[in-house]
């Protein structure tokens, strides 16, 4: 308990003196991507199935997370226990954020832009979502998924770059867009999420996006009943030019890519016609 | 806004810099050699400022040659004073007329930036920039599957005051916002729209080729890093001598839910993989004509008849940016019945079925592979019910996952 209080001061979390391990963990620097896992989710042992094989000192680590650890636990154990508790919390977190309540919490963070914004210029500061490349811990660090360009980026800060990707899992961002189809970002125009995004997108690019696409589905992203078969056609892309002229090889590649895109659009439109 | 802040910082430093410029006159002997800053020219001082890491030092000969400055004097206010500042020339007596040194300072910055835009297109400038490129000063691409490919600075406009500097990645041919906010005060015009691409024309061994084939080895392809290092197998050659000569990093991200690929039939299914996709062989690039349409065996002859017309209305943008025009052209040439007009895309789809299947199987990286490699359409009937369903499914999964570990 004393150790925790000391760390509180050093990490600079000022407002609420974290009463629980989880709130301490969430307020420490570098853990901004995590959301709070409900206590009853952790206490339901069914949700923890299999984790005892992943985490050493599983029982004590669980006690530490849930603030039920005896003070009698020896000091040398505490140091390693902290690492195990983080691992355990991370693995529980990966399961929690794909539940209905966990998704809802992550949506709030997504809307606030807690996970950062897409570095791709033409994505106009689209809010990102954390994702793992593999569900097994100690393999790959966390990456960020952009719903607009549908690609993965490394976190800017090394603090976030060292978080294990397994604490978020490979499924999370895609399940989020599956469950909340209204959050699927439009392929052009300013991002739909909050004032921060609008402020960040305040540039020349925004005006251009508007002109090209006056009929974009409001600022609410892709609507529930609206077809997404041909959204790719609206996506902007960068064209390398030398003195205004495109480069032969790059232009050829881009034409090939766009032909592949048109093919997919045709395929999807055909499917849609058949379906309706 | 951040620009303002930077100007303030510069102003502070400038007041120090002025002293440096004056002092050598008075106390040239002894004193100057002891202080390292006194030997600093304005140019090297400017390039060493925080946020100016992307700039290279333009030689004074280049700036002194009036031919290189053609047209710039109409864009830069206080031209003469700015030139004097950049070249460290002692100002005339009437320079005192200028009320605020910070005005000249911003003119000098613009002058240097615009000269820099021209300088880095020349041989010496390209050489200076390749040294910076190879030492990684411009940073690397934030995109995961570009595997740390080095980037170069790039502007979105050649005119100052439009947009800040961006970074161009030759592997994904895309532009990114610099990771640090200190570059948000640097004008993109100081690097220009041409430099990045001329650079990779000059240094083709640094430019990734437009085609890519997944390495044959099955298991090791899981890690992008290991596949990049497997280049030892054979030296990479691009048959196009004017194209990129580096092996590309070609994996494309495939979204998965519980190990199953998200089907493109789903509303949230993948729509943008084309943006990063590369054909397996250079020959496949030629399967698309200049308008961005697939070349069929049947259509091929028609295309040859068109040769001269093709030369006449060649426009690099027409092919990829103007869909309407494309449709019209199609009507003209095959005289298709009106019903077929909307289906023009579909015909392309039928023409080369082989490429299509490849694109979705081999070329994309299995991020969390399932042993069976199954693909399923996951579609939820309703939001509420779906959530419950997914939760249940999750709870049955963990034993399998831990088993794989």
XYZ file of C-alpha atoms in Angstrom, chain B:
405
model
C -0.253 29.183 -34.038
C 2.728 26.989 -33.406
C 4.378 28.989 -36.100
C 3.993 32.069 -33.978
C 5.582 30.277 -31.092
C 8.491 29.244 -33.193
C 8.974 32.771 -34.434
C 9.223 33.913 -30.849
C 11.880 31.374 -30.117
C 13.746 32.401 -33.200
C 13.524 36.012 -32.218
C 15.146 35.228 -28.924
C 17.917 33.352 -30.555
C 18.283 35.961 -33.240
C 19.013 38.659 -30.750
C 21.844 36.426 -29.675
C 22.773 35.847 -33.284
C 23.048 39.542 -33.962
C 25.615 39.937 -31.301
C 27.540 37.165 -32.904
C 27.480 39.002 -36.189
C 28.701 42.218 -34.703
C 31.280 41.017 -32.302
C 33.775 39.502 -34.730
C 34.320 42.961 -36.219
C 35.391 44.513 -32.987
C 37.251 41.714 -31.319
C 38.317 39.540 -34.158
C 41.583 38.481 -32.626
C 41.521 35.925 -29.853
C 37.936 36.303 -28.725
C 36.214 34.710 -31.742
C 38.253 31.555 -31.759
C 37.332 30.789 -28.194
C 33.553 30.931 -28.752
C 32.304 28.222 -31.069
C 29.115 30.116 -31.942
C 30.986 32.972 -33.496
C 32.018 30.851 -36.490
C 28.432 29.815 -37.120
C 26.973 31.162 -40.347
C 23.318 32.138 -40.478
C 22.639 29.118 -42.678
C 24.148 26.550 -40.371
C 22.533 28.238 -37.390
C 19.160 28.111 -39.162
C 19.578 24.439 -40.062
C 20.470 23.558 -36.484
C 17.311 25.027 -34.966
C 14.891 22.525 -33.468
C 12.364 21.587 -36.138
C 14.754 22.424 -38.955
C 16.379 19.000 -39.007
C 14.971 18.272 -42.470
C 16.811 21.204 -44.088
C 20.209 20.742 -45.663
C 22.718 23.555 -45.908
C 22.495 25.396 -49.207
C 25.903 26.513 -50.418
C 26.469 30.261 -50.566
C 27.579 29.984 -54.211
C 24.130 28.697 -55.082
C 22.391 31.586 -53.343
C 24.766 34.146 -54.820
C 24.008 33.015 -58.377
C 21.119 35.286 -59.395
C 19.905 32.785 -61.956
C 18.933 30.422 -59.145
C 16.817 33.124 -57.552
C 14.753 34.007 -60.622
C 11.297 35.131 -59.590
C 11.875 34.851 -55.859
C 12.354 38.575 -55.230
C 8.676 39.167 -55.924
C 7.690 36.591 -53.295
C 9.944 37.669 -50.446
C 9.473 41.046 -48.733
C 12.602 42.952 -47.640
C 14.503 41.033 -50.285
C 17.796 42.880 -49.908
C 17.874 42.726 -46.137
C 16.895 39.068 -46.156
C 19.701 38.285 -48.582
C 22.162 40.093 -46.363
C 21.007 38.168 -43.352
C 21.144 34.776 -45.056
C 24.593 35.422 -46.493
C 25.926 37.056 -43.298
C 26.733 40.265 -45.144
C 27.143 43.288 -42.913
C 24.023 45.436 -43.483
C 24.271 48.974 -44.856
C 23.716 51.968 -42.615
C 20.191 52.536 -43.898
C 19.227 49.047 -42.721
C 18.319 50.766 -39.475
C 15.121 51.895 -41.188
C 13.567 48.524 -40.644
C 11.693 48.741 -37.386
C 11.829 45.121 -36.259
C 14.511 42.579 -36.948
C 11.940 39.777 -36.704
C 10.326 40.960 -39.955
C 13.600 40.545 -41.775
C 14.075 37.261 -39.987
C 10.859 35.810 -41.380
C 11.766 37.119 -44.833
C 15.153 35.468 -44.531
C 13.487 32.223 -43.535
C 11.181 32.341 -46.532
C 14.047 33.268 -48.844
C 16.162 30.421 -47.568
C 13.257 27.992 -47.735
C 12.406 28.828 -51.328
C 16.049 28.653 -52.388
C 16.250 25.349 -50.529
C 13.303 24.017 -52.544
C 15.336 24.662 -55.726
C 18.687 23.623 -54.326
C 17.578 20.114 -53.307
C 16.519 19.410 -56.891
C 20.085 19.870 -58.111
C 22.951 17.437 -57.940
C 24.592 18.904 -54.831
C 21.272 19.193 -53.027
C 20.274 15.636 -53.819
C 23.642 14.460 -52.560
C 23.202 16.393 -49.324
C 19.728 14.944 -48.857
C 20.717 11.353 -49.591
C 23.239 11.555 -46.765
C 20.487 12.685 -44.427
C 18.140 10.041 -45.823
C 20.549 7.206 -45.277
C 21.282 8.263 -41.738
C 17.545 8.208 -41.074
C 17.164 11.866 -40.131
C 13.767 12.101 -41.831
C 12.466 9.139 -39.848
C 10.626 6.081 -41.068
C 7.139 5.275 -42.270
C 4.598 4.883 -39.451
C 2.772 2.198 -41.435
C 3.455 -1.181 -39.851
C 3.839 -3.176 -43.069
C 6.287 -0.701 -44.592
C 8.651 -2.183 -41.988
C 10.455 1.017 -41.130
C 11.043 2.209 -44.690
C 12.805 5.579 -44.567
C 10.767 8.599 -45.657
C 11.687 11.948 -47.230
C 10.202 15.392 -46.617
C 7.675 16.541 -49.146
C 5.432 19.536 -49.698
C 1.862 19.515 -50.940
C 2.368 22.807 -52.723
C 5.281 24.724 -54.208
C 3.888 28.027 -52.958
C 4.596 29.069 -49.375
C 1.863 29.426 -46.780
C -0.354 26.586 -48.034
C 0.540 23.583 -45.905
C 3.247 22.331 -43.583
C 5.900 19.766 -44.455
C 4.802 16.133 -44.868
C 6.744 12.903 -45.204
C 6.606 10.716 -48.295
C 7.077 6.959 -48.039
C 8.339 5.361 -51.279
C 7.014 1.968 -50.249
C 3.333 2.824 -49.841
C 3.511 5.974 -52.045
C 1.634 7.899 -49.409
C 2.256 10.999 -47.317
C 2.237 11.277 -43.543
C 2.196 13.945 -40.883
C 5.611 14.186 -39.173
C 5.446 12.516 -35.754
C 6.741 15.542 -33.847
C 4.788 18.771 -33.535
C 7.960 20.817 -33.948
C 7.720 20.232 -37.699
C 4.302 21.832 -37.810
C 5.978 25.218 -38.135
C 7.918 24.219 -41.246
C 6.394 25.180 -44.573
C 6.013 22.338 -47.082
C 6.961 24.665 -49.933
C 10.519 24.752 -48.557
C 10.807 21.167 -49.834
C 8.384 21.343 -52.725
C 6.229 18.777 -54.473
C 8.930 17.493 -56.811
C 11.894 16.765 -54.597
C 10.786 13.486 -53.024
C 10.013 11.859 -56.365
C 13.043 13.187 -58.202
C 15.070 11.859 -55.302
C 13.822 8.307 -55.806
C 14.370 8.599 -59.538
C 17.985 9.461 -58.832
C 18.479 6.863 -56.128
C 16.535 3.950 -57.554
C 18.226 1.453 -55.298
C 16.315 3.105 -52.429
C 12.977 3.003 -54.245
C 10.823 -0.105 -53.722
C 9.627 -1.826 -56.900
C 5.905 -1.749 -57.764
C 5.497 -5.528 -57.675
C 5.942 -8.009 -54.881
C 5.592 -11.730 -54.351
C 5.082 -13.276 -50.963
C 8.061 -15.397 -49.943
C 7.360 -19.047 -50.568
C 8.364 -20.225 -47.099
C 5.117 -20.761 -45.272
C 5.765 -20.405 -41.566
C 8.298 -17.608 -41.456
C 6.090 -15.275 -43.459
C 4.256 -14.494 -40.244
C 6.802 -11.901 -39.296
C 7.274 -9.014 -41.686
C 10.825 -8.587 -40.449
C 11.972 -12.082 -41.220
C 10.548 -11.910 -44.724
C 12.420 -8.683 -45.369
C 15.688 -10.296 -44.412
C 15.101 -13.267 -46.683
C 16.316 -11.170 -49.602
C 19.549 -13.153 -49.497
C 17.903 -15.876 -51.608
C 18.359 -14.005 -54.880
C 19.441 -10.484 -55.792
C 16.396 -8.429 -56.607
C 16.018 -7.114 -60.145
C 13.315 -4.897 -61.541
C 13.110 -5.476 -65.315
C 12.232 -1.808 -65.716
C 15.643 -0.083 -65.426
C 13.941 3.239 -64.698
C 11.862 1.840 -61.877
C 12.528 1.157 -58.225
C 15.304 -1.357 -57.682
C 14.583 -2.277 -54.092
C 12.546 -5.241 -52.946
C 9.255 -3.856 -51.719
C 7.601 -4.574 -48.382
C 4.334 -5.823 -49.761
C 2.187 -7.271 -47.005
C -1.277 -5.841 -46.669
C -3.213 -5.910 -43.419
C -6.149 -8.319 -43.283
C -8.710 -7.611 -40.568
C -9.763 -10.672 -38.611
C -12.427 -11.373 -36.019
C -11.610 -14.373 -33.815
C -9.160 -15.474 -36.478
C -11.664 -15.320 -39.312
C -11.128 -12.811 -42.085
C -13.819 -10.177 -42.165
C -15.651 -10.809 -45.409
C -15.837 -8.036 -47.942
C -19.564 -8.716 -48.061
C -19.951 -7.314 -44.573
C -20.762 -3.635 -44.298
C -17.616 -3.121 -42.268
C -15.599 -5.435 -44.487
C -12.321 -4.438 -46.102
C -12.654 -1.735 -48.777
C -9.205 -0.216 -48.936
C -6.788 -3.087 -49.475
C -6.291 -1.993 -53.090
C -4.534 1.114 -51.806
C -1.554 -0.948 -50.607
C -1.740 -3.913 -52.958
C 1.023 -4.776 -55.419
C 0.862 -7.190 -58.345
C 3.083 -10.247 -58.135
C 4.885 -9.656 -61.391
C 5.733 -6.527 -63.370
C 3.813 -7.998 -66.316
C 0.570 -7.699 -64.385
C 0.957 -3.937 -64.307
C 0.544 -3.948 -68.075
C -2.821 -5.659 -67.815
C -4.319 -2.264 -67.037
C -4.417 0.310 -69.820
C -3.775 4.032 -69.493
C -7.390 4.649 -68.618
C -7.227 2.234 -65.729
C -9.209 -0.533 -67.431
C -8.299 -4.179 -67.687
C -6.970 -5.185 -71.072
C -8.748 -8.231 -72.423
C -7.465 -10.459 -75.191
C -10.567 -9.469 -77.191
C -10.222 -5.826 -76.406
C -6.569 -5.724 -77.134
C -6.931 -5.239 -80.884
C -9.355 -2.394 -80.401
C -6.798 -0.715 -78.274
C -4.164 -0.942 -80.933
C -6.495 0.691 -83.452
C -6.819 3.505 -81.027
C -3.101 4.154 -80.817
C -3.106 7.613 -82.370
C -6.185 8.771 -80.572
C -4.556 7.674 -77.393
C -1.652 10.000 -78.003
C -3.943 12.899 -78.749
C -6.091 13.008 -75.674
C -3.532 11.746 -73.259
C -4.129 13.228 -69.872
C -2.659 11.601 -66.810
C -5.692 12.493 -64.725
C -8.387 11.406 -67.110
C -7.799 7.758 -66.465
C -8.055 7.723 -62.747
C -9.981 10.730 -61.649
C -12.800 11.205 -64.060
C -15.242 8.364 -63.966
C -17.862 10.012 -66.129
C -15.545 10.453 -69.015
C -14.508 6.861 -68.789
C -18.087 5.770 -69.165
C -18.641 7.951 -72.190
C -15.586 6.630 -73.929
C -16.805 3.152 -73.436
C -20.102 3.908 -75.121
C -18.395 5.305 -78.132
C -16.223 2.383 -78.816
C -18.391 -0.660 -78.271
C -21.769 0.936 -78.858
C -23.106 -1.004 -75.917
C -26.822 -1.089 -75.217
C -27.824 1.307 -72.464
C -28.435 -1.494 -70.005
C -24.797 -2.416 -69.988
C -23.587 1.013 -69.071
C -23.755 0.626 -65.371
C -22.084 -2.708 -65.517
C -18.859 -1.532 -67.045
C -17.020 -2.413 -63.899
C -18.432 -5.872 -63.862
C -16.955 -6.679 -67.216
C -13.524 -5.890 -65.857
C -14.159 -8.225 -63.036
C -14.849 -11.074 -65.403
C -11.835 -10.493 -67.560
C -9.067 -11.697 -65.255
C -10.433 -14.009 -62.641
C -7.041 -15.423 -61.665
C -5.619 -12.183 -60.336
C -8.596 -11.682 -58.153
C -8.297 -14.902 -56.238
C -4.583 -14.381 -55.706
C -5.127 -10.958 -54.252
C -7.091 -12.300 -51.371
C -5.079 -15.341 -50.512
C -1.347 -15.098 -50.949
C -0.610 -11.404 -50.925
C -2.033 -10.618 -47.593
C -0.499 -11.287 -44.263
C -2.160 -13.772 -41.952
C -1.915 -11.814 -38.741
C -3.466 -14.394 -36.481
C -3.610 -17.516 -38.539
C -5.946 -20.369 -37.866
C -4.645 -23.790 -38.691
C -7.558 -24.557 -40.962
C -7.309 -21.164 -42.698
C -11.070 -20.939 -42.787
C -12.867 -17.856 -44.001
C -16.290 -17.076 -42.691
C -18.844 -14.381 -43.187
C -19.609 -12.904 -39.831
C -22.747 -10.882 -39.942
C -24.845 -9.999 -37.003
C -28.587 -9.834 -37.423
C -29.164 -7.043 -34.912
C -26.868 -4.994 -32.757
C -28.262 -6.057 -29.418
C -28.562 -9.752 -30.089
C -25.264 -9.826 -31.847
C -23.352 -8.571 -28.880
C -24.607 -11.300 -26.639
C -23.774 -13.850 -29.262
C -20.228 -12.638 -29.602
C -19.674 -12.649 -25.873
C -20.723 -16.249 -25.637
C -18.504 -17.175 -28.485
C -15.601 -15.501 -26.805
C -16.051 -17.351 -23.617
C -15.762 -20.649 -25.365
C -12.594 -19.636 -27.153
C -9.909 -19.174 -24.500
C -8.884 -22.820 -24.147
C -8.140 -22.949 -27.854
C -6.123 -19.737 -27.720
C -4.029 -20.742 -24.800
C -3.489 -24.079 -26.400
C -1.891 -22.339 -29.339
C 0.496 -20.439 -27.110
